[in-house]
Every structure is written in structure tokens, then in C-alpha cells.
């Protein structure tokens, strides 16, 4: 086995973080999962608690914490619009103060640190598909700004710690990712549609459903994040990671209805303010620098996700905020 590393995953009990923790525990690393459980719950990682190389810390990343580690994956931040808008000031604090805290730790420990940034840094993009060189079109005053601008400042902090203090940083810009262990009440489109379809509830289409997203399956995404951390020192990114196959929201709804055999009806709800009209990653850089591209197509990823939703008991999940439908 390669050398054992001490790896911290902030937001480690969340949808993506829990899978990263799993991968590192299986690989024999010394894993610290840090989370305040705002948009997740302990059950995402209880299966790891019996492993001697896994440690769970309930902590809010806006507060400093002293840990000795070799690598940090910084994922702590609510990711679904309804939940990050619930307490927007806390969302900004999580990205900004959270980044300062992990970057300070990385500087002190000489650890590598990876930031889970987002396609939201491009806002409602006027360039399509979006390459990393596109500087974005974000409304600084809108309801999504707490997340978008928080993540943009986080990128700035990462670059400044790199330039000023030579911290070994990596930035990935994640595009819409889905899969098993998404919170059933996170309010994101894939989890909402599957939960609604299975229950026979109305499927909530915001606007006319002509807006597009490009959906990446969880395992593909996790692989890209791990490869990014292994790139040579000095390569900071940002690197887009996502699946470039683009769908309208209406097409997604039809796939979910067909694959669940649901009798649910489609209903229109108002399009949220500043909802991006289109989104598709240009992944040329990820292909070149990480030797990576997605392997799981939407139909297959949806099948695995639907199977998981069919296997869970909804009463075991608490809605993080009331904003999920
Ligand atoms: P998630 O909500 O499941 O995970 C986020 C985790 O961070 C949760 O466990 C939550 O409890 C925790 N958290 C939130 N605030 C915290 C705080 N102040 N202190 C400690 N923990 C805190 O969402 P996810 O989809 O797993 O997203 C993980 C990361 O990836 C986020 O930073 C998100 O912005 C980024 N991202 C995800 C996507 C996606 O499509 N899944 C897209 C772009 C970016
Ligand atoms: N959406 C929808 N119905 C839902 C949830 C979301 O039509 O029940 C739409 C939403 O307006 C957006 C797209 O699906 O256009 C993706 O939304 P999500 O919250 O998953 O992610 P984001 O907007 O951050 O890409």
C-alpha cells in the first residue's frame, strides 16, 4: 500500500464527503470526518465508526480547530439552494471563515488542501459550455449570492494563501452531481424528482423546465477529486469536474417518471430568482491534467440512485430546513 496519510474531510458526513471518507478508510488512510450535520446526519458515516482508522468530529468549520493532517478536502458548506438560502449569512461565513480556518491549518501543517468549489462561480453563464477561463456572471445582490460569492471568495483565499504562503492548494469546480446518499429532503432536482415519483406526488418543475443542467454521477466525481489532489505541487486549478452531457429539467423529469413507472403528474412552480438558464462543463482541462472523464451515463446513474431511494426509510431523515419543495 502507498504511504498512510492523515486525511481531513470537512463536510465529511454529507453526500459527497461520506463517499470520500469511505474511499480513504478502505485505502487504509487515517481519516478524520468533520461535520456539524446541518445538511446531513450521522447515519451517513455510522458504518465507518467501527474502523480504527476513522474518526468523527462534530464541529462547525466557522470555528478554528487544531488538527495535524497531511491532506484536507474542504467540502463543508450547504449545497442545495433552499438550504444555503435559509441562513445566507451563515452560508457566507461557512465558505469564508471555513476556508480561512482550513487554509491556516494547511499552512501550519504544510498540508495539501483542496477546495470543493462550484459551477455557481459562473452564475447564469453567457458563455456555453463553461471553460475555467470564463469569469462568470453572478448577481452579487441576489438570493444565490451567499453561496456563489462565498465560494468565489473562498477561491480567492485559496489563491492568496498559495501566492503569499506557498500553501499547496487545489481548486475543483463541481457541476451538478447526484447519486445514492443525497439527502432525500435536500431540495435538489434529482432527489426531489425521485422522491416525488416514488411517492406518486406531483413532480415540481420550476419554470417551464427548459433550463438545462449536466448531471455527473457521484463515483465519477469522487474519482476526479482524488486525482486532482494527486496532481503535482504548483498545479492549483481551478479544474471543472462534471459530466458534459446536457439535459433540460423537463427531460430529466420524463426519465425519472419512466424509470420509476410513476403515475406522478408534472406541475409548474415559479422559477426561482437568478436560476441559471443553462449549464454545461467544458472538461478539456480535467481530461488533460487528470486523465479523467465521466463513465456513468444518466440512465445508469439514475437507476442506481432510484434503487437507493427505494431502499431507505424516509422517516429516518430530518429535513434540514423547510425549503425543499
Ligand atoms: P451536502 O449538503 O450533502 O454536504 C455538505 C456537508 O457540509 C454536510 O454534511 C453539512 O452538514 C456540512 N456543513 C455545512 N455547514 C457546515 C459547517 N459550518 N461546519 C461543518 N460542516 C458543515 O452537499 P454535497 O453535495 O455533498 O456538497 C459537498 C460540497 O461540494 C459542498 O461544499 C458543495 O458546495 C460542493 N458542491 C457540490 C455539488 C453537487 O452537485 N453535489 C456541486 C457543486 C459544489
Ligand atoms: N428544479 C426543479 N424542481 C425541483 C428542484 C429544482 O425544476 O423540485 C430546477 C431548478 O429550478 C434548477 C434545476 O432544477 O433549474 C437544478 O436545481 P438544483 O437545486 O438541483 O441545483 P442548481 O440550481 O444549484 O443547479
Coordinates of N, CA and C and ligand atoms in Angstrom, one line a residue, residues 10-17 34-40 59-62 74-80 90 94 116-119 147 151 174-178 188, ligand 1:
X10 N -13.7 17.9 5.6 CA -14.7 18.8 6.2 C -16.0 18.6 5.4
X11 N -17.1 18.6 6.1 CA -18.4 18.3 5.4 C -18.4 16.8 5.1
X12 N -17.6 16.0 5.9 CA -17.4 14.6 5.6 C -18.6 13.7 5.8
X13 N -19.6 14.2 6.5 CA -20.8 13.3 6.7 C -21.8 13.6 5.6
X14 N -21.5 14.5 4.7 CA -22.5 14.9 3.6 C -22.5 13.8 2.5
X15 N -23.3 14.2 1.5 CA -23.4 13.3 0.3 C -22.1 12.9 -0.3
X16 N -21.3 13.9 -0.7 CA -20.0 13.6 -1.4 C -19.0 13.3 -0.3
X17 N -19.0 14.0 0.8 CA -17.9 13.8 1.8 C -17.9 12.4 2.4
X34 N -15.1 15.7 9.6 CA -15.6 16.8 10.5 C -16.9 17.3 9.9
X35 N -17.9 17.5 10.7 CA -19.2 17.9 10.2 C -20.0 18.5 11.4
X36 N -20.9 19.5 11.0 CA -21.8 20.0 12.0 C -23.2 19.4 11.8
X37 N -23.4 18.5 10.8 CA -24.6 17.9 10.5 C -25.8 18.8 10.1
X38 N -25.5 20.0 9.6 CA -26.5 20.9 9.2 C -27.4 20.2 8.1
X39 N -26.7 19.8 7.0 CA -27.5 19.2 5.9 C -27.2 17.7 5.7
X40 N -26.8 17.0 6.8 CA -26.5 15.6 6.8 C -26.9 15.0 8.1
X59 N -18.2 19.4 14.6 CA -17.5 20.7 14.8 C -18.0 21.6 13.7
X60 N -18.1 22.9 14.0 CA -18.5 23.9 12.9 C -17.3 24.5 12.4
X61 N -17.1 24.4 11.1 CA -15.9 24.9 10.5 C -15.7 26.4 10.5
X62 N -16.7 27.1 10.9 CA -16.5 28.6 11.1 C -15.7 28.9 12.3
X74 N -11.9 20.2 1.6 CA -12.8 21.2 2.2 C -14.2 21.2 1.5
X75 N -15.1 20.4 2.1 CA -16.4 20.3 1.5 C -17.5 20.9 2.4
X76 N -17.2 21.4 3.6 CA -18.2 21.9 4.5 C -18.9 23.1 3.9
X77 N -20.1 23.0 3.6 CA -21.0 24.1 3.1 C -22.3 23.5 2.6
X78 N -23.4 24.1 3.0 CA -24.7 23.6 2.4 C -24.7 23.8 0.9
X79 N -25.2 22.8 0.2 CA -25.0 22.9 -1.3 C -26.3 23.1 -2.1
X80 N -27.4 22.8 -1.4 CA -28.7 22.9 -2.1 C -29.3 24.3 -1.9
X90 N -24.9 32.8 7.4 CA -24.1 31.6 7.9 C -23.4 30.9 6.7
X94 N -19.6 30.2 6.4 CA -19.0 28.9 6.2 C -18.0 28.8 5.2
X116 N -13.7 22.4 -2.6 CA -14.8 22.0 -3.4 C -15.6 23.2 -3.8
X117 N -15.1 23.8 -4.9 CA -15.8 25.0 -5.5 C -16.9 24.5 -6.4
X118 N -17.5 25.4 -7.1 CA -18.7 25.1 -7.8 C -18.9 25.8 -9.1
X119 N -19.7 25.2 -10.0 CA -20.1 25.8 -11.3 C -20.8 27.1 -11.0
X147 N -24.1 31.9 -1.6 CA -23.4 30.7 -1.9 C -22.3 31.0 -3.0
X151 N -18.3 31.1 -2.3 CA -17.4 30.2 -3.0 C -16.4 31.0 -3.8
X174 N -17.1 22.0 -9.1 CA -18.0 20.8 -9.3 C -19.3 21.3 -10.0
X175 N -19.7 20.5 -11.0 CA -21.0 20.7 -11.6 C -22.0 19.7 -11.0
X176 N -23.3 20.0 -11.2 CA -24.4 19.2 -10.6 C -24.1 17.7 -10.5
X177 N -24.0 17.2 -9.3 CA -23.6 15.8 -9.0 C -24.8 15.1 -8.2
X178 N -25.0 13.9 -8.5 CA -26.2 13.2 -7.9 C -25.7 11.7 -7.6
X188 N -32.7 19.4 -4.0 CA -32.1 19.5 -5.4 C -33.0 18.7 -6.3
Ligands
LIG1 P1 -24.1 18.2 1.5 O1 -25.0 19.2 1.9 O2 -24.5 16.7 1.5 O3 -22.7 18.2 2.2 C1 -22.2 19.4 2.9 C2 -21.8 18.9 4.3 O4 -21.2 20.1 5.0 C3 -23.0 18.5 5.1 O5 -22.6 17.3 5.8 C4 -23.2 19.6 6.1 O6 -23.7 19.2 7.3 C5 -21.7 20.1 6.3 N1 -21.6 21.5 6.7 C6 -22.4 22.6 6.3 N2 -22.0 23.7 7.0 C7 -21.0 23.3 7.9 C8 -20.2 24.0 8.8 N3 -20.4 25.3 9.1 N4 -19.3 23.3 9.5 C9 -19.2 21.9 9.3 N5 -19.9 21.2 8.4 C10 -20.8 21.9 7.7 O7 -23.7 18.6 0.0 P2 -22.7 17.9 -1.1 O8 -23.4 17.8 -2.4 O9 -22.1 16.7 -0.5 O10 -21.6 19.0 -1.3 C11 -20.3 18.9 -0.7 C12 -19.5 20.1 -1.2 O11 -19.4 20.1 -2.7 C13 -20.1 21.5 -0.8 O12 -19.1 22.3 -0.5 C14 -20.8 21.9 -2.1 O13 -20.8 23.3 -2.2 C15 -19.8 21.3 -3.2 N6 -20.6 21.1 -4.5 C16 -21.5 20.1 -4.6 C17 -22.2 20.0 -5.8 C18 -23.2 18.9 -6.0 O14 -23.8 18.9 -7.1 N7 -23.3 17.9 -5.2 C19 -21.9 20.9 -6.8 C20 -21.0 21.9 -6.6 C21 -20.3 22.0 -5.4

